[in-house]
Tab-separated table of C-alpha atoms in Angstrom:
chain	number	residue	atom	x	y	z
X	699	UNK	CA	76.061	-18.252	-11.227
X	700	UNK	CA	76.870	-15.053	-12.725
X	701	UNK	CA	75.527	-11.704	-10.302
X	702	UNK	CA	72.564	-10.453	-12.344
X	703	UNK	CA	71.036	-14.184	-12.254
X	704	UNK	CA	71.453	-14.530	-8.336
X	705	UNK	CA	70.049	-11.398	-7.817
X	706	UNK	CA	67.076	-12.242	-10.379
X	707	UNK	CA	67.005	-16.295	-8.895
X	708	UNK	CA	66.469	-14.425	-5.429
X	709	UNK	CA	63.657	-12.037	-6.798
X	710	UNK	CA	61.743	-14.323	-8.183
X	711	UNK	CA	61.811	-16.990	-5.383
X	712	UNK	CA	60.942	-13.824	-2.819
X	713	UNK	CA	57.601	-13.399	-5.449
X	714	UNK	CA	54.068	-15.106	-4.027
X	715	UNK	CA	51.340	-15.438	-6.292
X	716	UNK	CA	48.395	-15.960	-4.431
X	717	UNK	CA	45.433	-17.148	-6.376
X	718	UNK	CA	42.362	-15.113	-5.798
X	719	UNK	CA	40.187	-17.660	-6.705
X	720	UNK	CA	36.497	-18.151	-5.908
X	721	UNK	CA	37.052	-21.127	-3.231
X	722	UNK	CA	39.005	-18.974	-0.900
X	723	UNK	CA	35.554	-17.280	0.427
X	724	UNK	CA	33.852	-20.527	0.686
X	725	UNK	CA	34.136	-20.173	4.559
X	726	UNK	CA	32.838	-16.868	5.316
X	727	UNK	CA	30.068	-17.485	3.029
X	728	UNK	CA	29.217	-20.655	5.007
X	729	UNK	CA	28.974	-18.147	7.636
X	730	UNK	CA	27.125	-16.105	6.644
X	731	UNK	CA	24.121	-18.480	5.154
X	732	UNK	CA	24.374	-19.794	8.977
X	733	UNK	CA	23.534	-16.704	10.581
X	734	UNK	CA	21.016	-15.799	7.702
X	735	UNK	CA	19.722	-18.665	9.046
X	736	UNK	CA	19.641	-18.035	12.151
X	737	UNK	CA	18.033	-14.778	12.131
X	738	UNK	CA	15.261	-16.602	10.439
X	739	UNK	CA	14.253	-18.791	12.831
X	740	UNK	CA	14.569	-16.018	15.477
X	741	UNK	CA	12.469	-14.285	13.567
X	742	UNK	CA	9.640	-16.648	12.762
X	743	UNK	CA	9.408	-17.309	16.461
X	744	UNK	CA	8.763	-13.537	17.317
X	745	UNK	CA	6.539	-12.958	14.386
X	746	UNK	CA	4.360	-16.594	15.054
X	747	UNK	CA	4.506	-14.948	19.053
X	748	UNK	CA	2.411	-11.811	17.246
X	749	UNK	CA	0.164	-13.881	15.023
X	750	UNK	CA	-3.040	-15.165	16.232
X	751	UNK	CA	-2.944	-18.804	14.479
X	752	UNK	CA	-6.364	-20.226	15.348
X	753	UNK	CA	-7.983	-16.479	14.040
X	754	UNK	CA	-6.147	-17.666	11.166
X	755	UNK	CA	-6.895	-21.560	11.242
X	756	UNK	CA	-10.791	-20.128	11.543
X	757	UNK	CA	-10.331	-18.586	8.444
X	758	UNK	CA	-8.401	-20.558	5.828
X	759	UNK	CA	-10.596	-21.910	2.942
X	760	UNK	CA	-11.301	-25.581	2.367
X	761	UNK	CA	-11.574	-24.915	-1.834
X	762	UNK	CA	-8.331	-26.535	-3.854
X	763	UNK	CA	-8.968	-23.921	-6.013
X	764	UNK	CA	-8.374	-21.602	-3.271
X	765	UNK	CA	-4.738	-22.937	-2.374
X	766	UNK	CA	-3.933	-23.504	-6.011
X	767	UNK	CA	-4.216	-19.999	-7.060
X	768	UNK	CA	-2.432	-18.860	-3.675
X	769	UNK	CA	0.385	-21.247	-4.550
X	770	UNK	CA	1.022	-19.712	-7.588
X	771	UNK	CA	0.490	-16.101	-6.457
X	772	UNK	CA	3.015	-16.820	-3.807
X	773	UNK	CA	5.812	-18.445	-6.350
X	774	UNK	CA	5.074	-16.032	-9.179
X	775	UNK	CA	7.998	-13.711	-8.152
X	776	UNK	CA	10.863	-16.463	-7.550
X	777	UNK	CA	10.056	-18.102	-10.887
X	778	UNK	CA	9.888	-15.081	-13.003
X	779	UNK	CA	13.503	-14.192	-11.898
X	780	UNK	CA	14.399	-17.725	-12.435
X	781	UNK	CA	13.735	-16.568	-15.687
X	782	UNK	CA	15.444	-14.006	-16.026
X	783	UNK	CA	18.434	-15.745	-14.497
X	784	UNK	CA	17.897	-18.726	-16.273
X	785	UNK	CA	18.483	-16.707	-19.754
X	786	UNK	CA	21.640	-14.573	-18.890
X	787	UNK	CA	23.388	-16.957	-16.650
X	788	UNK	CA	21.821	-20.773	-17.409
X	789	UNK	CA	21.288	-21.373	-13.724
X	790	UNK	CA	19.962	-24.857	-12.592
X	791	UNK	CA	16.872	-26.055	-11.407
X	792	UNK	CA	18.089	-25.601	-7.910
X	793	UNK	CA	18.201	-21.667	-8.541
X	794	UNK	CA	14.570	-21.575	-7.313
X	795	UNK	CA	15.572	-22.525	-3.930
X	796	UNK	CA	17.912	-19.928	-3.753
X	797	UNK	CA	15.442	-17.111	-5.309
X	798	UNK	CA	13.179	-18.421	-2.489
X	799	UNK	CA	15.696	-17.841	0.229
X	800	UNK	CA	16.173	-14.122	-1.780
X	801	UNK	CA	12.262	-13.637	-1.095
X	802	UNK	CA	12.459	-14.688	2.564
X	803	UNK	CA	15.225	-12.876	3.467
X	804	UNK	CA	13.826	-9.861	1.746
X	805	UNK	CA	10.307	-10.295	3.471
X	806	UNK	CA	11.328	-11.497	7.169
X	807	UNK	CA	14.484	-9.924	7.599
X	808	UNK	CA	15.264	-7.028	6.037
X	809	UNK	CA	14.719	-5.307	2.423
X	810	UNK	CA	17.769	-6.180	0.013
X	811	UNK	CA	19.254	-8.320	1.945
X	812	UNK	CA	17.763	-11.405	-0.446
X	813	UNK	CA	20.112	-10.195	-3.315
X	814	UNK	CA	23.511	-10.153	-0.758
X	815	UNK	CA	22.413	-13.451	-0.385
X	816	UNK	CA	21.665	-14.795	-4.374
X	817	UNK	CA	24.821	-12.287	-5.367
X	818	UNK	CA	27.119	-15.106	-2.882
X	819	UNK	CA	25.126	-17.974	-3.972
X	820	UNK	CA	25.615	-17.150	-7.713
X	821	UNK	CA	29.706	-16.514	-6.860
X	822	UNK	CA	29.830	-19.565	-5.726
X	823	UNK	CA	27.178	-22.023	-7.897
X	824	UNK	CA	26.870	-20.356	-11.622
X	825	UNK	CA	30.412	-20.759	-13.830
X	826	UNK	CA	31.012	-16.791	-14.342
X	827	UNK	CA	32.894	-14.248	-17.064
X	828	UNK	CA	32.508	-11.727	-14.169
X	829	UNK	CA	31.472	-11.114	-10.991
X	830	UNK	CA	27.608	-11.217	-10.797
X	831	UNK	CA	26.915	-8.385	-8.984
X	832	UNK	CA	26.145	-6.187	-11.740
X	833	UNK	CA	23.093	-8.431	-12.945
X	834	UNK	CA	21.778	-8.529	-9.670
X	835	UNK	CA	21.590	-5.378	-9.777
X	836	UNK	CA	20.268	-4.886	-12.705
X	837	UNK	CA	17.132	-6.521	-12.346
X	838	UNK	CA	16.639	-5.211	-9.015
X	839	UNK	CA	16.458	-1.650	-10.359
X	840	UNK	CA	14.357	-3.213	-13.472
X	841	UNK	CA	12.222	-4.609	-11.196
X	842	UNK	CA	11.517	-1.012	-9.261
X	843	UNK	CA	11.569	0.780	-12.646
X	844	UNK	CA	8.916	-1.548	-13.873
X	845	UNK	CA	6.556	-1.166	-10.773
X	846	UNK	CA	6.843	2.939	-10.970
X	847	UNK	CA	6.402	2.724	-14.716
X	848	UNK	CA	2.627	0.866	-14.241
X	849	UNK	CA	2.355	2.798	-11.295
X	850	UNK	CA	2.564	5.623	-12.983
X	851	UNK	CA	0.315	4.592	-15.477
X	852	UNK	CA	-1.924	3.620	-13.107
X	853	UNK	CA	-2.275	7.442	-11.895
X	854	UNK	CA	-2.373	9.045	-15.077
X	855	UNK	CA	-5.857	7.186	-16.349
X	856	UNK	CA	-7.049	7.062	-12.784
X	857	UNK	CA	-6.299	10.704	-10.851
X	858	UNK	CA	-9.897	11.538	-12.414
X	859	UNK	CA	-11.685	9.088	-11.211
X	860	UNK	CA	-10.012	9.099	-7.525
X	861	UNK	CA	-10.424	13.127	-7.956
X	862	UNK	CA	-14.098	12.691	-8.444
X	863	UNK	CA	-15.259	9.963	-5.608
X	864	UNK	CA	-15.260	9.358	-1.876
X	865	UNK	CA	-12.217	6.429	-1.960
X	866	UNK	CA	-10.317	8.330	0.874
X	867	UNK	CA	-6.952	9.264	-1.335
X	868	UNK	CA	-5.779	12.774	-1.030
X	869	UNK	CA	-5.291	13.755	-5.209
X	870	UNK	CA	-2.555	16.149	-4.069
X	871	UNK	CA	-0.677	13.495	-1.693
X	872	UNK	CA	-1.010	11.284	-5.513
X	873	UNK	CA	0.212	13.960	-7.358
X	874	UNK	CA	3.977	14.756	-5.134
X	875	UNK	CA	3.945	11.164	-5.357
X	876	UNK	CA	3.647	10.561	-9.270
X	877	UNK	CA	6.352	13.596	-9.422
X	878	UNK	CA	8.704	11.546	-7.047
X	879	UNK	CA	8.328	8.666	-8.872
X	880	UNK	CA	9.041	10.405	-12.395
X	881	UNK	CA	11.894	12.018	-10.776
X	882	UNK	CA	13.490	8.459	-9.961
X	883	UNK	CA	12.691	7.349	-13.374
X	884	UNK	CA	13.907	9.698	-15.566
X	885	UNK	CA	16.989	9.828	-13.616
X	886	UNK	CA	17.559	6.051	-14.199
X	887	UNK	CA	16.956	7.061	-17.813
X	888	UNK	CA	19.111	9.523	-18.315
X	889	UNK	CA	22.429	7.679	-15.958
X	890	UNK	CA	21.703	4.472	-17.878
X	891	UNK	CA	24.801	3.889	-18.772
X	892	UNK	CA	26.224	4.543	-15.202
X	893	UNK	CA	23.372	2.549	-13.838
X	894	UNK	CA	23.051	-0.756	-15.358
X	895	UNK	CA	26.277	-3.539	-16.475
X	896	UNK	CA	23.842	-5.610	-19.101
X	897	UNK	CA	23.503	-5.247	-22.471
X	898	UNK	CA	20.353	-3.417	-23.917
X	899	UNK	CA	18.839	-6.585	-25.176
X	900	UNK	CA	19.354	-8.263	-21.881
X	901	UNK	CA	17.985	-5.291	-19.959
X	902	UNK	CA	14.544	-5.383	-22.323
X	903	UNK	CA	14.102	-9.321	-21.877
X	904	UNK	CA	14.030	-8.225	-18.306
X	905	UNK	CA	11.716	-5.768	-18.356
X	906	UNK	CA	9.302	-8.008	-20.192
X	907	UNK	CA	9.873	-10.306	-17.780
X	908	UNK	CA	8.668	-7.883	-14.749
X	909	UNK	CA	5.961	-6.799	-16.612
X	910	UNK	CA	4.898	-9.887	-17.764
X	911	UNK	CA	5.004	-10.449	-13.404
X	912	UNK	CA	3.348	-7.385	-12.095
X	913	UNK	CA	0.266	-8.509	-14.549
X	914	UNK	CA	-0.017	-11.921	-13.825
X	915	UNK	CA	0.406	-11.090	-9.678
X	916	UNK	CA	-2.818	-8.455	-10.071
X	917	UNK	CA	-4.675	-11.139	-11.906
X	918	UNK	CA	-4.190	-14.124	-9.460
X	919	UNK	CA	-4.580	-11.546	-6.571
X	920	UNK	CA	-7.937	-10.220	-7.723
X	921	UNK	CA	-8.936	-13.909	-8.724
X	922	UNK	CA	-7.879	-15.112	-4.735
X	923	UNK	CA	-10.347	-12.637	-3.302
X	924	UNK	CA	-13.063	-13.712	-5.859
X	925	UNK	CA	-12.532	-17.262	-4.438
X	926	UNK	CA	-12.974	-16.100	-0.568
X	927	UNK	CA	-15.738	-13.532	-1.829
X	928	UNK	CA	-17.722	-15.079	-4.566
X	929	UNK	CA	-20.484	-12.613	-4.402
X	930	UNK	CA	-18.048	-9.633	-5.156
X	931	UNK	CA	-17.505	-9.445	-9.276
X	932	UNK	CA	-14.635	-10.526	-10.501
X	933	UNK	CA	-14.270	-7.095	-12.619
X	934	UNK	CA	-14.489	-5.300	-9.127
X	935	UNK	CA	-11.364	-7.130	-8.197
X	936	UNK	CA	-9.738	-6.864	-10.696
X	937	UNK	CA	-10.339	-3.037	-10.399
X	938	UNK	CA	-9.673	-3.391	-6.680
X	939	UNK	CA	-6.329	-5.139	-7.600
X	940	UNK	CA	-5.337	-2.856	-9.839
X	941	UNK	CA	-5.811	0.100	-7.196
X	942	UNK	CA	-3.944	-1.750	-4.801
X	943	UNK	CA	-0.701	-1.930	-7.323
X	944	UNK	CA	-0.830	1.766	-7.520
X	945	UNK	CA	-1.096	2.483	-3.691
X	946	UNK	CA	1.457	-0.104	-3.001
X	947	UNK	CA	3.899	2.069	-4.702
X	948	UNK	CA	2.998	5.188	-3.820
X	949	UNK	CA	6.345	6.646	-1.856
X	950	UNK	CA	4.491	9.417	0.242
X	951	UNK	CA	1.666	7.852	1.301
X	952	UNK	CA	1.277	6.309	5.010
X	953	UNK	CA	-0.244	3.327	5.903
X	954	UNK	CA	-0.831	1.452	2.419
X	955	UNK	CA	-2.297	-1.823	3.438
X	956	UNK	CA	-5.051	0.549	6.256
X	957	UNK	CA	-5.374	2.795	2.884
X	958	UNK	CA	-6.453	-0.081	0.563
X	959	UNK	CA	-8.643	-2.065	3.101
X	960	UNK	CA	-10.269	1.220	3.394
X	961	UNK	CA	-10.917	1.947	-0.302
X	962	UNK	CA	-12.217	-1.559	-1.111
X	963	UNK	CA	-15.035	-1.032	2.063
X	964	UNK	CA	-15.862	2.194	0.195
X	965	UNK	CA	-16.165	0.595	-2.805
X	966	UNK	CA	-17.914	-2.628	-1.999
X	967	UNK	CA	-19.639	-1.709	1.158
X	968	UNK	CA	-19.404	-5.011	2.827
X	969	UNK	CA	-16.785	-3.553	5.848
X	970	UNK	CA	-17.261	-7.194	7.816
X	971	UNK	CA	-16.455	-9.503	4.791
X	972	UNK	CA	-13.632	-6.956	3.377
X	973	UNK	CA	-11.626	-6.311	6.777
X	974	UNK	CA	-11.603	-10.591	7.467
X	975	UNK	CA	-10.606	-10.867	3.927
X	976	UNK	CA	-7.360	-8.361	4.403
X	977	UNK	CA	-6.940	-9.912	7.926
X	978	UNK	CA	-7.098	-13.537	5.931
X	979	UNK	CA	-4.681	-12.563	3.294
X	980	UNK	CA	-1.948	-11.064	5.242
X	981	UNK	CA	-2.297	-13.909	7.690
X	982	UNK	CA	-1.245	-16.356	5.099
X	983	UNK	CA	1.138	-14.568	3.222
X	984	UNK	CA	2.616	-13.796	6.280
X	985	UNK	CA	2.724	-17.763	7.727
X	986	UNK	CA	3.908	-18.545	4.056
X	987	UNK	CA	6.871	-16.959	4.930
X	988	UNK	CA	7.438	-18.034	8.261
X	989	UNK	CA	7.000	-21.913	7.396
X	990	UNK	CA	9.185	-22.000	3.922
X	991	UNK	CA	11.940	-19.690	6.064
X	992	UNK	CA	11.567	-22.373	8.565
X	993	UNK	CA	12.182	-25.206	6.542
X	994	UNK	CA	14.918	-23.443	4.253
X	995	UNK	CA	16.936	-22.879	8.129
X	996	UNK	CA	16.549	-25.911	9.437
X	997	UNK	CA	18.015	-27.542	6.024
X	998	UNK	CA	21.097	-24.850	5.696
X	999	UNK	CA	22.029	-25.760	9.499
X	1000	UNK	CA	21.224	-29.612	9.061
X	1001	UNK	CA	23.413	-29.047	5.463
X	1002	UNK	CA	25.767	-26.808	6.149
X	1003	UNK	CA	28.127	-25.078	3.299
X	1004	UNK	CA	31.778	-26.691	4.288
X	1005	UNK	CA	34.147	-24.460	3.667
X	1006	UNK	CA	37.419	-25.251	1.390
């Protein structure tokens, strides 16, 4: 063999290729849906420790209706992202169980922290182009964008009305806070193309798609404390509701959910029925959480990912 081949022969067998494939993180990501999981179940002990289950037992209604509309309220999130997900990246069936994981993780644990986990479950379960992260990320700033654009909204037609009655909200407080919001906004606007990875098409389907959400979520919210309150209008719900999405956004104001309960006794002037109703609500919402975390931990750790 002539020089210039042995040295070549030599170079070439000294070269590694080492595939960075997919598979190679399987075990860390095990890992890490194991102590996801485990943080649940610590947490849904110290949160049913806080929780006064027979005050809620006392309270839940018997009505189908009742649970039916509750059901949906609850699931209305996780499906409309299976949605979106569904159109840009065909995921299965199973995505919903994932998207429910995202939504206790988000909810029990710690804001965000649902997408870290549906970003690794998409890596490993949806046959990619490119890395997902970009989508994820995507909607979640869609999803804020859409909630500041209503809540905006929201303030414009009703900063008279709020101006002009005794509902407890400081009109200055609402203004800073429709300024910060419009700040965020048109700064997402304007670094667009910095911001978001998908297409403009794909970014308006999900839009619609968060809209179409936010919507449907005031309307089965406002119907829910119809059911519990029958005696209450539905139109004063639906008004209440619709006050409730605005102060649930609202960036500088304290104390949203002591805010709202506070404006709906104004409004309704039944302070007994409203507070149990609030007290009801957040009860189940809350032991919602704790039992489908529950049951989503025990089946990671009694399934566990194994890695390659």
């Amino acid at each position: 063999m002539s020089e210039p081949a042995a040295i070549l022969a030599n170079d070439t067998a000294a070269i590694e290729l080492t595939p960075l494939d997919r598979k190679s993180n399987r075990g860390r990501n095990a890992l890490f849906s194991v102590v996801l999981s485990l943080a649940v179940i610590a947490t849904v002990f110290h949160e049913l420790s806080r929780l006064d289950i027979h005050h809620v037992l006392g309270m839940i209604p018997v009505s189908p209706g009742f649970w039916i509309v509750f059901a949906a309220a609850y699931f209305v999130t996780p499906a409309s992202e299976w949605v979106i997900f569904r159109r840009l990246w065909t995921i299965p069936p199973a995505g919903i169980l994932a998207l429910l994981r995202k939504k206790v993780y988000n909810e029990l644990l710690l804001g965000y922290l649902g997408e870290a986990y549906f970003y690794t479950w998409a890596r490993r379960r949806v046959s990619l182009d490119a890395a997902p992260f970009g989508a994820v990320k995507d909607v979640a700033i869609l999803s804020a964008m859409a909630g500041n654009g209503v809540t905006v909204l929201l303030l414009v037609v009703m900063l008279p009305m709020i101006g002009s009655t005794q509902l407890g909200l400081d009109a200055h407080m609402l203004t800073l806070s429709l300024g910060v919001i419009l700040m965020i906004s048109v700064a997402a606007t304007i670094w667009r193309r910095r911001v978001f990875t998908l297409p403009r098409a794909e970014l308006s389907m999900i839009m619609q798609v968060h809209l179409a959400r936010i919507g449907l979520s005031t309307v089965l919210s406002a119907l829910l404390w119809h059911i519990v309150l029958p005696d209450v209008p539905l139109s004063w719900w639906l008004y209440l509701a619709t006050l409730r999405q605005l102060v649930s956004r609202l960036p500088l104001v304290p104390n949203k959910d002591l805010l709202f309960a506070g404006v709906a006794v104004v409004a309704l002037g039944h302070e007994r029925d409203i507070g149990a109703l609030m007290a009801l609500m957040a009860g189940l919402i809350l032991a919602a959480h704790l039992v489908l975390g529950s049951l989503l931990a025990i089946n990671d750790l009694a399934n566990p990912e194994k890695p390659a």
